[in-house]
């Protein structure tokens, strides 16, 4: 992925996207088990920082948001409603600046379908989580994205057009157990726990 097209950039930073994140995705994450104060949270693909604002309600011990687009990180750093958040420019498929087993929770709002190396992103998420850490992720699948692109031409990469089966198989392969899934066509929202290695 290089950058979102201008139309998607406007939509992602617009009020409708905020509404869905605030009223549907974040509440479903909480319903599926995202709770507890004092957590070390990593948000992968934090965009302009609205997720950081929502996650600040959990009063985390630390919050780091990473994104590959410099303009997103600039916007996120300008927010004044998430004072202790840290935003870093980083490729989610290669998060080597984040130490192994240093996070309790990883959150993904809607990014894997942009990233041809989405499999590596999930394995990086597994690496940075502590044993028994949890990932919460929300994504559309490949057929929904193809249908969308047919009309709107946002140009999502074909290599990231995964099926639900692909996504769940990769979660298992990198050491997660899916605990809960919520189907909200064309999205799914997952809670998956890192399976402790013997
Ligand atoms: C659809 S936007 C979602 C942004 C935000 N999470 C939200 O829900 O509004 C996808 C985000 O993923 C970021 N992104 C795409 N590829 C990435 C990568 N390889 N590493 C980190 N972030 C990436 C984009 O820059 C963009 O901010």
Coordinates of N, CA and C and ligand atoms in Angstrom, one line a residue:
X1 N 0.8 -1.2 0.0 CA 0.0 0.0 0.0 C 0.9 1.2 0.0
X2 N 0.5 2.2 -0.8 CA 1.3 3.5 -0.7 C 0.4 4.5 0.1
X3 N -0.7 4.9 -0.5 CA -1.6 5.8 0.2 C -3.1 5.5 -0.2
X4 N -4.0 6.0 0.6 CA -5.4 5.9 0.2 C -5.6 6.9 -1.0
X5 N -6.6 6.5 -1.9 CA -6.9 7.5 -2.9 C -7.7 8.7 -2.2
X6 N -7.7 9.8 -2.9 CA -8.3 11.1 -2.3 C -9.7 10.9 -1.8
X7 N -10.5 10.1 -2.6 CA -11.9 9.9 -2.2 C -12.0 9.1 -0.9
X8 N -11.2 8.1 -0.8 CA -11.2 7.3 0.4 C -10.7 8.1 1.6
X9 N -9.6 8.9 1.4 CA -9.1 9.7 2.4 C -10.1 10.6 3.0
X10 N -10.9 11.2 2.1 CA -12.0 12.1 2.6 C -13.0 11.3 3.4
X11 N -13.4 10.1 2.9 CA -14.4 9.3 3.5 C -14.0 8.9 4.9
X12 N -12.7 8.4 5.0 CA -12.2 7.8 6.2 C -12.1 8.9 7.3
X13 N -11.9 10.2 6.9 CA -11.8 11.2 7.9 C -13.1 12.0 8.0
X14 N -14.2 11.5 7.5 CA -15.5 12.2 7.5 C -16.4 11.7 8.6
X15 N -17.5 12.4 8.7 CA -18.4 12.1 9.8 C -19.1 10.8 9.8
X16 N -19.4 10.2 8.6 CA -20.0 8.9 8.5 C -19.1 7.8 9.1
X17 N -17.9 7.9 8.7 CA -16.9 6.9 9.2 C -16.8 7.0 10.7
X18 N -16.7 8.2 11.2 CA -16.7 8.4 12.7 C -17.9 7.8 13.4
X19 N -19.0 8.1 12.7 CA -20.3 7.6 13.3 C -20.2 6.0 13.4
X20 N -19.8 5.3 12.4 CA -19.7 3.9 12.4 C -18.7 3.4 13.5
X21 N -17.6 4.1 13.5 CA -16.6 3.7 14.5 C -17.1 3.9 15.9
X22 N -17.8 5.0 16.1 CA -18.2 5.3 17.5 C -19.4 4.5 17.9
X23 N -20.4 4.3 17.0 CA -21.6 3.8 17.3 C -21.7 2.3 17.1
X24 N -20.9 1.7 16.2 CA -21.0 0.3 15.9 C -19.7 -0.5 16.3
X25 N -18.6 -0.1 15.6 CA -17.4 -0.9 15.8 C -16.8 -0.9 17.2
X26 N -16.6 0.3 17.8 CA -16.1 0.3 19.1 C -17.0 -0.3 20.1
X27 N -18.4 -0.1 20.1 CA -19.2 -0.8 21.0 C -19.2 -2.3 20.8
X28 N -19.1 -2.7 19.6 CA -19.0 -4.2 19.4 C -17.7 -4.8 19.9
X29 N -16.6 -4.1 19.7 CA -15.4 -4.5 20.4 C -15.6 -4.6 21.9
X30 N -16.2 -3.7 22.5 CA -16.4 -3.7 24.0 C -17.3 -4.9 24.3
X31 N -18.3 -5.1 23.5 CA -19.3 -6.2 23.8 C -18.6 -7.5 23.7
X32 N -17.6 -7.6 22.7 CA -16.9 -8.9 22.6 C -15.7 -9.0 23.6
X33 N -15.5 -8.0 24.4 CA -14.6 -8.2 25.5 C -13.5 -7.2 25.7
X34 N -13.5 -6.1 24.9 CA -12.5 -5.1 25.0 C -12.8 -4.3 26.3
X35 N -12.1 -4.5 27.3 CA -12.4 -3.8 28.6 C -11.2 -3.8 29.5
X36 N -11.3 -3.1 30.5 CA -10.2 -3.1 31.5 C -9.3 -1.9 31.4
X37 N -8.9 -1.3 32.6 CA -8.1 -0.2 32.6 C -6.6 -0.6 32.7
X38 N -5.7 0.3 32.4 CA -4.3 0.0 32.7 C -3.7 -0.9 31.6
X39 N -4.3 -1.0 30.4 CA -3.7 -1.9 29.4 C -2.7 -1.2 28.6
X40 N -1.8 -1.9 28.0 CA -0.9 -1.4 27.0 C -1.5 -1.8 25.6
X41 N -2.0 -0.7 24.9 CA -2.7 -0.9 23.7 C -1.9 -0.4 22.5
X42 N -2.0 -1.3 21.4 CA -1.4 -0.9 20.1 C -2.5 -0.8 19.1
X43 N -2.7 0.3 18.4 CA -3.7 0.4 17.3 C -2.9 0.4 16.0
X44 N -3.2 -0.6 15.2 CA -2.5 -0.7 13.9 C -3.3 -0.1 12.8
X45 N -2.7 0.9 12.1 CA -3.5 1.7 11.1 C -4.4 2.6 11.8
X46 N -3.8 3.5 12.6 CA -4.6 4.4 13.5 C -5.3 5.5 12.7
X47 N -4.9 5.7 11.4 CA -5.4 6.9 10.7 C -5.2 8.2 11.4
X48 N -6.2 9.0 11.4 CA -6.0 10.4 12.0 C -6.3 10.4 13.5
X49 N -6.5 9.2 14.1 CA -6.5 9.2 15.6 C -7.8 9.1 16.3
X50 N -8.9 8.9 15.5 CA -10.2 8.9 16.1 C -10.3 7.6 17.0
X51 N -9.7 6.5 16.5 CA -9.7 5.3 17.3 C -9.0 5.5 18.7
X52 N -7.9 6.3 18.6 CA -7.2 6.6 19.9 C -8.1 7.3 20.9
X53 N -8.9 8.2 20.3 CA -9.9 9.0 21.2 C -10.9 8.0 21.8
X54 N -11.4 7.1 21.0 CA -12.4 6.1 21.5 C -11.7 5.2 22.6
X55 N -10.5 4.7 22.2 CA -9.8 3.8 23.1 C -9.4 4.5 24.4
X56 N -9.3 5.8 24.4 CA -8.9 6.6 25.6 C -9.9 6.4 26.7
X57 N -11.1 6.0 26.3 CA -12.2 5.8 27.3 C -11.8 4.6 28.3
X58 N -11.0 3.7 27.8 CA -10.6 2.6 28.6 C -9.5 3.0 29.6
X59 N -9.0 4.2 29.5 CA -7.9 4.6 30.4 C -6.7 3.7 30.3
X60 N -6.1 3.5 29.1 CA -5.0 2.6 29.0 C -3.8 3.1 29.8
X61 N -2.9 2.1 30.1 CA -1.6 2.5 30.7 C -0.8 3.2 29.6
X62 N -0.8 2.6 28.4 CA -0.2 3.2 27.2 C -1.0 3.0 26.0
X63 N -0.9 3.9 25.1 CA -1.5 3.7 23.7 C -0.5 4.2 22.7
X64 N -0.2 3.3 21.7 CA 0.6 3.6 20.6 C -0.2 3.3 19.3
X65 N -0.3 4.3 18.4 CA -1.0 4.2 17.2 C 0.0 4.2 16.1
X66 N 0.0 3.3 15.1 CA 0.9 3.4 14.0 C 0.2 3.4 12.7
X67 N 0.8 4.1 11.7 CA 0.2 4.2 10.4 C 1.3 4.5 9.4
X68 N 1.0 4.1 8.1 CA 2.0 4.3 7.1 C 1.9 5.6 6.4
X69 N 0.8 6.4 6.5 CA 0.7 7.6 5.8 C 1.1 8.8 6.7
X70 N 2.1 9.6 6.3 CA 2.6 10.7 7.1 C 1.5 11.7 7.4
X71 N 0.6 11.9 6.4 CA -0.5 12.9 6.7 C -1.5 12.4 7.8
X72 N -1.7 11.1 7.9 CA -2.5 10.6 8.9 C -1.9 10.8 10.3
X73 N -0.6 10.5 10.3 CA 0.1 10.6 11.6 C 0.2 12.1 12.0
X74 N 0.4 13.0 11.1 CA 0.4 14.4 11.4 C -1.0 14.8 12.0
X75 N -2.1 14.4 11.3 CA -3.4 14.7 11.9 C -3.6 14.2 13.3
X76 N -3.2 12.9 13.5 CA -3.3 12.3 14.8 C -2.6 13.0 15.8
X77 N -1.4 13.5 15.5 CA -0.5 14.2 16.5 C -1.1 15.6 16.9
X78 N -1.9 16.1 16.0 CA -2.5 17.4 16.3 C -3.8 17.3 17.2
X79 N -4.2 16.1 17.4 CA -5.4 15.9 18.3 C -5.1 16.4 19.7
X80 N -6.0 17.1 20.3 CA -5.7 17.5 21.7 C -6.6 16.7 22.7
X81 N -7.3 15.7 22.2 CA -8.2 14.9 23.1 C -7.7 13.6 23.5
X82 N -6.4 13.3 23.2 CA -5.8 12.0 23.6 C -4.4 12.3 24.1
X83 N -4.2 13.0 25.2 CA -3.0 13.6 25.6 C -1.8 12.6 25.7
X84 N -2.0 11.4 26.2 CA -0.9 10.5 26.4 C -0.6 9.5 25.2
X85 N -1.3 9.7 24.2 CA -1.2 8.8 23.0 C 0.1 9.1 22.3
X86 N 0.7 8.1 21.7 CA 1.9 8.2 20.9 C 1.6 7.7 19.5
X87 N 1.9 8.5 18.5 CA 1.6 8.1 17.1 C 2.9 8.0 16.4
X88 N 3.1 6.9 15.7 CA 4.3 6.6 15.0 C 4.1 6.2 13.5
X89 N 5.0 6.7 12.7 CA 4.9 6.3 11.3 C 5.6 5.0 11.1
X90 N 4.9 4.0 10.7 CA 5.5 2.6 10.7 C 4.6 1.7 9.8
X91 N 5.3 0.8 9.2 CA 4.6 -0.2 8.3 C 4.1 -1.4 9.2
X92 N 2.8 -1.6 9.2 CA 2.2 -2.7 10.1 C 2.8 -4.1 9.8
X93 N 3.3 -4.3 8.6 CA 3.9 -5.6 8.2 C 5.3 -5.7 8.8
X94 N 5.8 -4.7 9.4 CA 7.2 -4.7 9.8 C 7.4 -3.8 11.0
X95 N 6.9 -4.2 12.2 CA 6.8 -3.4 13.4 C 8.0 -3.6 14.3
X96 N 9.2 -3.7 13.7 CA 10.3 -4.1 14.6 C 10.7 -3.1 15.6
X97 N 10.1 -1.9 15.6 CA 10.4 -0.9 16.7 C 9.5 -1.2 17.9
X98 N 8.6 -2.1 17.7 CA 7.7 -2.5 18.9 C 8.2 -3.8 19.4
X99 N 8.7 -3.9 20.7 CA 9.3 -5.1 21.2 C 8.3 -6.3 21.3
X100 N 8.9 -7.4 21.3 CA 8.1 -8.7 21.5 C 7.3 -8.6 22.8
X101 N 6.2 -9.2 22.8 CA 5.4 -9.4 24.0 C 5.3 -8.1 24.9
X102 N 5.0 -7.0 24.3 CA 5.0 -5.7 25.0 C 3.6 -5.1 25.1
X103 N 2.6 -5.8 24.5 CA 1.2 -5.2 24.5 C 0.2 -6.2 25.0
X104 N -0.9 -5.6 25.6 CA -2.0 -6.5 26.1 C -3.0 -6.6 25.0
X105 N -3.2 -5.6 24.3 CA -4.3 -5.6 23.3 C -3.8 -4.9 22.0
X106 N -4.2 -5.5 20.9 CA -4.0 -4.9 19.5 C -5.4 -4.7 18.9
X107 N -5.5 -3.5 18.4 CA -6.8 -3.1 17.8 C -6.6 -2.7 16.3
X108 N -7.5 -3.3 15.5 CA -7.4 -2.9 14.1 C -8.8 -2.5 13.6
X109 N -8.9 -1.3 13.2 CA -10.2 -0.8 12.6 C -9.9 -0.7 11.1
X110 N -10.3 -1.8 10.3 CA -10.5 -1.6 8.9 C -9.2 -1.3 8.1
X111 N -8.2 -2.1 8.3 CA -7.0 -1.7 7.5 C -6.4 -2.9 6.7
X112 N -6.7 -4.1 7.1 CA -6.0 -5.3 6.5 C -6.3 -5.4 5.0
X113 N -7.5 -4.9 4.6 CA -7.9 -5.1 3.2 C -7.1 -4.1 2.3
X114 N -6.2 -3.2 2.9 CA -5.4 -2.3 2.2 C -4.0 -2.9 2.0
X115 N -3.7 -4.0 2.6 CA -2.3 -4.3 2.8 C -2.0 -5.7 2.2
X116 N -1.3 -5.7 1.0 CA -1.0 -7.0 0.4 C -0.3 -7.9 1.4
X117 N 0.5 -7.4 2.2 CA 1.2 -8.2 3.2 C 0.4 -8.4 4.5
X118 N -0.9 -8.5 4.4 CA -1.8 -8.6 5.6 C -1.4 -9.8 6.5
X119 N -0.9 -10.9 5.8 CA -0.6 -12.1 6.6 C 0.6 -11.7 7.6
X120 N 1.6 -10.9 7.1 CA 2.7 -10.5 8.0 C 2.2 -9.6 9.1
X121 N 1.2 -8.8 8.7 CA 0.6 -7.9 9.8 C 0.1 -8.7 10.9
X122 N -0.6 -9.8 10.6 CA -1.2 -10.6 11.7 C -0.1 -11.3 12.5
X123 N 1.0 -11.7 11.8 CA 2.0 -12.4 12.5 C 2.8 -11.4 13.4
X124 N 2.9 -10.1 12.9 CA 3.5 -9.1 13.8 C 2.6 -8.8 15.0
X125 N 1.3 -8.8 14.8 CA 0.4 -8.6 15.9 C 0.6 -9.7 17.0
X126 N 0.8 -10.9 16.5 CA 1.0 -12.0 17.5 C 2.3 -11.8 18.2
X127 N 3.3 -11.4 17.5 CA 4.6 -11.2 18.1 C 4.6 -10.2 19.2
X128 N 3.9 -9.0 19.0 CA 4.0 -7.9 20.0 C 3.1 -8.1 21.2
X129 N 2.1 -9.1 21.0 CA 1.2 -9.3 22.2 C 1.9 -10.2 23.2
X130 N 1.5 -9.9 24.5 CA 1.9 -10.8 25.6 C 1.1 -12.1 25.5
X131 N 1.7 -13.2 26.1 CA 0.9 -14.4 26.2 C -0.5 -14.1 26.7
X132 N -1.5 -14.6 26.1 CA -2.9 -14.3 26.5 C -3.4 -12.9 26.1
X133 N -2.6 -12.2 25.4 CA -3.1 -10.9 24.8 C -4.2 -11.2 23.8
X134 N -4.8 -10.1 23.4 CA -6.0 -10.2 22.6 C -5.9 -9.2 21.4
X135 N -6.4 -9.7 20.3 CA -6.6 -8.8 19.1 C -8.1 -8.6 18.9
X136 N -8.4 -7.3 18.6 CA -9.8 -7.0 18.2 C -9.7 -6.4 16.8
X137 N -10.4 -7.0 15.8 CA -10.2 -6.4 14.5 C -11.6 -6.4 13.8
X138 N -11.7 -5.4 12.9 CA -12.9 -5.2 12.1 C -12.5 -5.1 10.7
X139 N -13.1 -5.9 9.8 CA -12.7 -5.8 8.4 C -13.9 -6.2 7.5
X140 N -13.9 -5.7 6.3 CA -14.7 -6.2 5.2 C -13.9 -7.4 4.5
X141 N -14.7 -8.3 3.8 CA -13.9 -9.3 3.1 C -13.7 -8.9 1.7
X142 N -13.0 -9.8 0.9 CA -12.6 -9.5 -0.4 C -13.7 -9.3 -1.4
X143 N -14.8 -10.1 -1.2 CA -15.9 -9.9 -2.2 C -16.6 -8.6 -2.0
X144 N -16.7 -8.2 -0.7 CA -17.4 -6.8 -0.5 C -16.5 -5.7 -1.0
X145 N -15.2 -5.9 -0.9 CA -14.3 -4.8 -1.4 C -14.3 -4.8 -2.9
X146 N -14.3 -6.0 -3.5 CA -14.4 -6.0 -5.0 C -15.7 -5.3 -5.5
X147 N -16.8 -5.6 -4.8 CA -18.1 -5.0 -5.2 C -18.0 -3.5 -5.1
X148 N -17.4 -3.0 -3.9 CA -17.3 -1.6 -3.7 C -16.4 -0.9 -4.8
X149 N -15.3 -1.6 -5.1 CA -14.4 -1.0 -6.1 C -15.0 -1.0 -7.5
X150 N -15.9 -1.9 -7.7 CA -16.6 -1.9 -9.0 C -17.3 -0.5 -9.2
X151 N -17.9 0.0 -8.2 CA -18.7 1.2 -8.3 C -17.8 2.5 -8.0
X152 N -16.9 2.4 -7.0 CA -16.3 3.6 -6.5 C -14.8 3.7 -7.0
X153 N -14.2 2.6 -7.5 CA -12.8 2.7 -8.0 C -11.8 3.2 -7.0
X154 N -11.9 2.7 -5.8 CA -10.9 3.1 -4.7 C -9.6 2.3 -4.9
X155 N -9.6 1.3 -5.7 CA -8.3 0.6 -6.0 C -7.7 -0.1 -4.9
X156 N -8.5 -0.9 -4.1 CA -7.9 -1.7 -3.1 C -7.0 -2.9 -3.7
X157 N -6.0 -3.3 -3.1 CA -5.1 -4.3 -3.8 C -5.8 -5.7 -3.8
X158 N -5.6 -6.3 -4.9 CA -6.2 -7.7 -5.1 C -5.6 -8.7 -4.1
X159 N -4.3 -8.5 -3.8 CA -3.6 -9.4 -2.9 C -4.2 -9.3 -1.5
X160 N -5.0 -8.3 -1.2 CA -5.5 -8.2 0.2 C -7.0 -8.5 0.2
X161 N -7.5 -9.1 -0.9 CA -8.9 -9.4 -1.0 C -9.2 -10.8 -0.4
X162 N -9.0 -10.9 0.9 CA -9.1 -12.3 1.6 C -10.6 -12.7 1.8
X163 N -10.8 -14.0 2.0 CA -12.1 -14.5 2.4 C -12.0 -14.6 3.9
X164 N -13.2 -14.8 4.5 CA -13.2 -15.0 6.0 C -12.4 -16.2 6.3
X165 N -12.5 -17.3 5.5 CA -11.8 -18.5 5.7 C -10.2 -18.2 5.8
X166 N -9.8 -17.4 4.8 CA -8.3 -17.0 4.7 C -7.9 -16.3 6.0
X167 N -8.8 -15.4 6.4 CA -8.5 -14.5 7.6 C -8.4 -15.4 8.8
X168 N -9.4 -16.3 9.0 CA -9.4 -17.1 10.2 C -8.3 -18.1 10.2
X169 N -7.9 -18.6 9.0 CA -6.8 -19.6 8.9 C -5.5 -18.9 9.3
X170 N -5.3 -17.7 8.8 CA -4.1 -17.0 9.2 C -4.0 -16.6 10.7
X171 N -5.2 -16.3 11.2 CA -5.2 -16.0 12.7 C -4.7 -17.3 13.4
X172 N -5.3 -18.4 13.0 CA -4.9 -19.7 13.7 C -3.4 -20.0 13.4
X173 N -2.9 -19.8 12.2 CA -1.5 -20.1 11.9 C -0.5 -19.3 12.7
X174 N -0.9 -18.0 13.0 CA 0.1 -17.2 13.8 C -0.2 -17.3 15.3
X175 N -1.0 -18.2 15.7 CA -1.1 -18.5 17.1 C -2.3 -17.8 17.8
X176 N -3.3 -17.5 17.1 CA -4.5 -16.9 17.8 C -5.7 -18.0 17.8
X177 N -6.5 -17.9 18.8 CA -7.8 -18.6 18.8 C -8.9 -17.6 18.7
X178 N -9.8 -17.8 17.7 CA -10.9 -16.9 17.6 C -11.9 -17.2 18.7
X179 N -12.1 -16.2 19.6 CA -13.0 -16.3 20.7 C -14.4 -15.9 20.3
X180 N -14.6 -14.8 19.6 CA -15.9 -14.3 19.2 C -15.8 -13.7 17.8
X181 N -16.9 -13.9 17.1 CA -17.0 -13.1 15.8 C -18.4 -12.6 15.7
X182 N -18.5 -11.4 15.2 CA -19.8 -10.7 15.0 C -19.9 -10.4 13.5
X183 N -21.0 -11.0 12.9 CA -21.2 -10.8 11.5 C -22.1 -9.6 11.2
X184 N -21.6 -8.6 10.6 CA -22.4 -7.4 10.2 C -22.2 -7.1 8.8
X185 N -22.8 -7.9 7.9 CA -22.4 -7.8 6.5 C -22.3 -6.4 6.0
X186 N -21.3 -5.9 5.3 CA -20.2 -6.7 4.8 C -19.0 -6.8 5.7
X187 N -19.2 -6.6 7.0 CA -18.0 -6.6 7.9 C -18.1 -7.8 8.8
X188 N -16.9 -8.1 9.3 CA -16.9 -9.0 10.5 C -16.0 -8.3 11.6
X189 N -16.4 -8.6 12.8 CA -15.6 -8.0 13.9 C -15.2 -9.3 14.7
X190 N -13.9 -9.3 15.0 CA -13.3 -10.5 15.7 C -12.7 -10.1 17.0
X191 N -12.8 -11.0 17.9 CA -11.9 -11.0 19.1 C -11.2 -12.3 19.1
X192 N -9.9 -12.3 19.1 CA -9.0 -13.5 19.1 C -7.9 -13.4 20.1
X193 N -7.8 -14.5 20.8 CA -6.8 -14.5 21.9 C -5.5 -15.2 21.5
X194 N -4.4 -14.6 21.9 CA -3.1 -15.3 21.6 C -3.1 -16.6 22.4
X195 N -2.8 -17.7 21.7 CA -2.8 -19.0 22.4 C -1.4 -19.2 23.1
X196 N -1.4 -19.4 24.4 CA -0.1 -19.5 25.0 C 0.6 -20.7 24.5
X197 N 1.9 -20.6 24.2 CA 2.7 -21.7 23.7 C 3.2 -22.5 24.9
X198 N 3.2 -23.9 24.8 CA 3.6 -24.7 25.9 C 5.1 -24.5 26.2
Ligands
LIG1 C1 -9.5 2.6 5.7 S1 -8.2 3.5 6.6 C2 -8.7 3.2 8.3 C3 -8.2 4.2 9.2 C4 -8.7 4.1 10.7 N1 -8.3 2.9 11.3 C5 -10.2 4.2 10.6 O1 -10.9 3.2 10.9 O2 -10.8 5.2 10.3 C6 -6.8 2.4 6.5 C7 -5.6 3.0 7.2 O3 -4.6 2.0 7.1 C8 -3.3 2.6 6.9 N2 -2.4 1.7 6.3 C9 -2.5 1.1 5.1 N3 -1.4 0.3 4.9 C10 -0.7 0.3 6.1 C11 0.5 -0.3 6.5 N4 1.2 -1.2 5.7 N5 1.0 0.0 7.7 C12 0.3 0.8 8.5 N6 -0.8 1.4 8.2 C13 -1.3 1.2 7.0 C14 -3.7 3.8 6.0 O4 -2.7 4.8 5.9 C15 -5.0 4.2 6.6 O5 -4.8 5.2 7.6

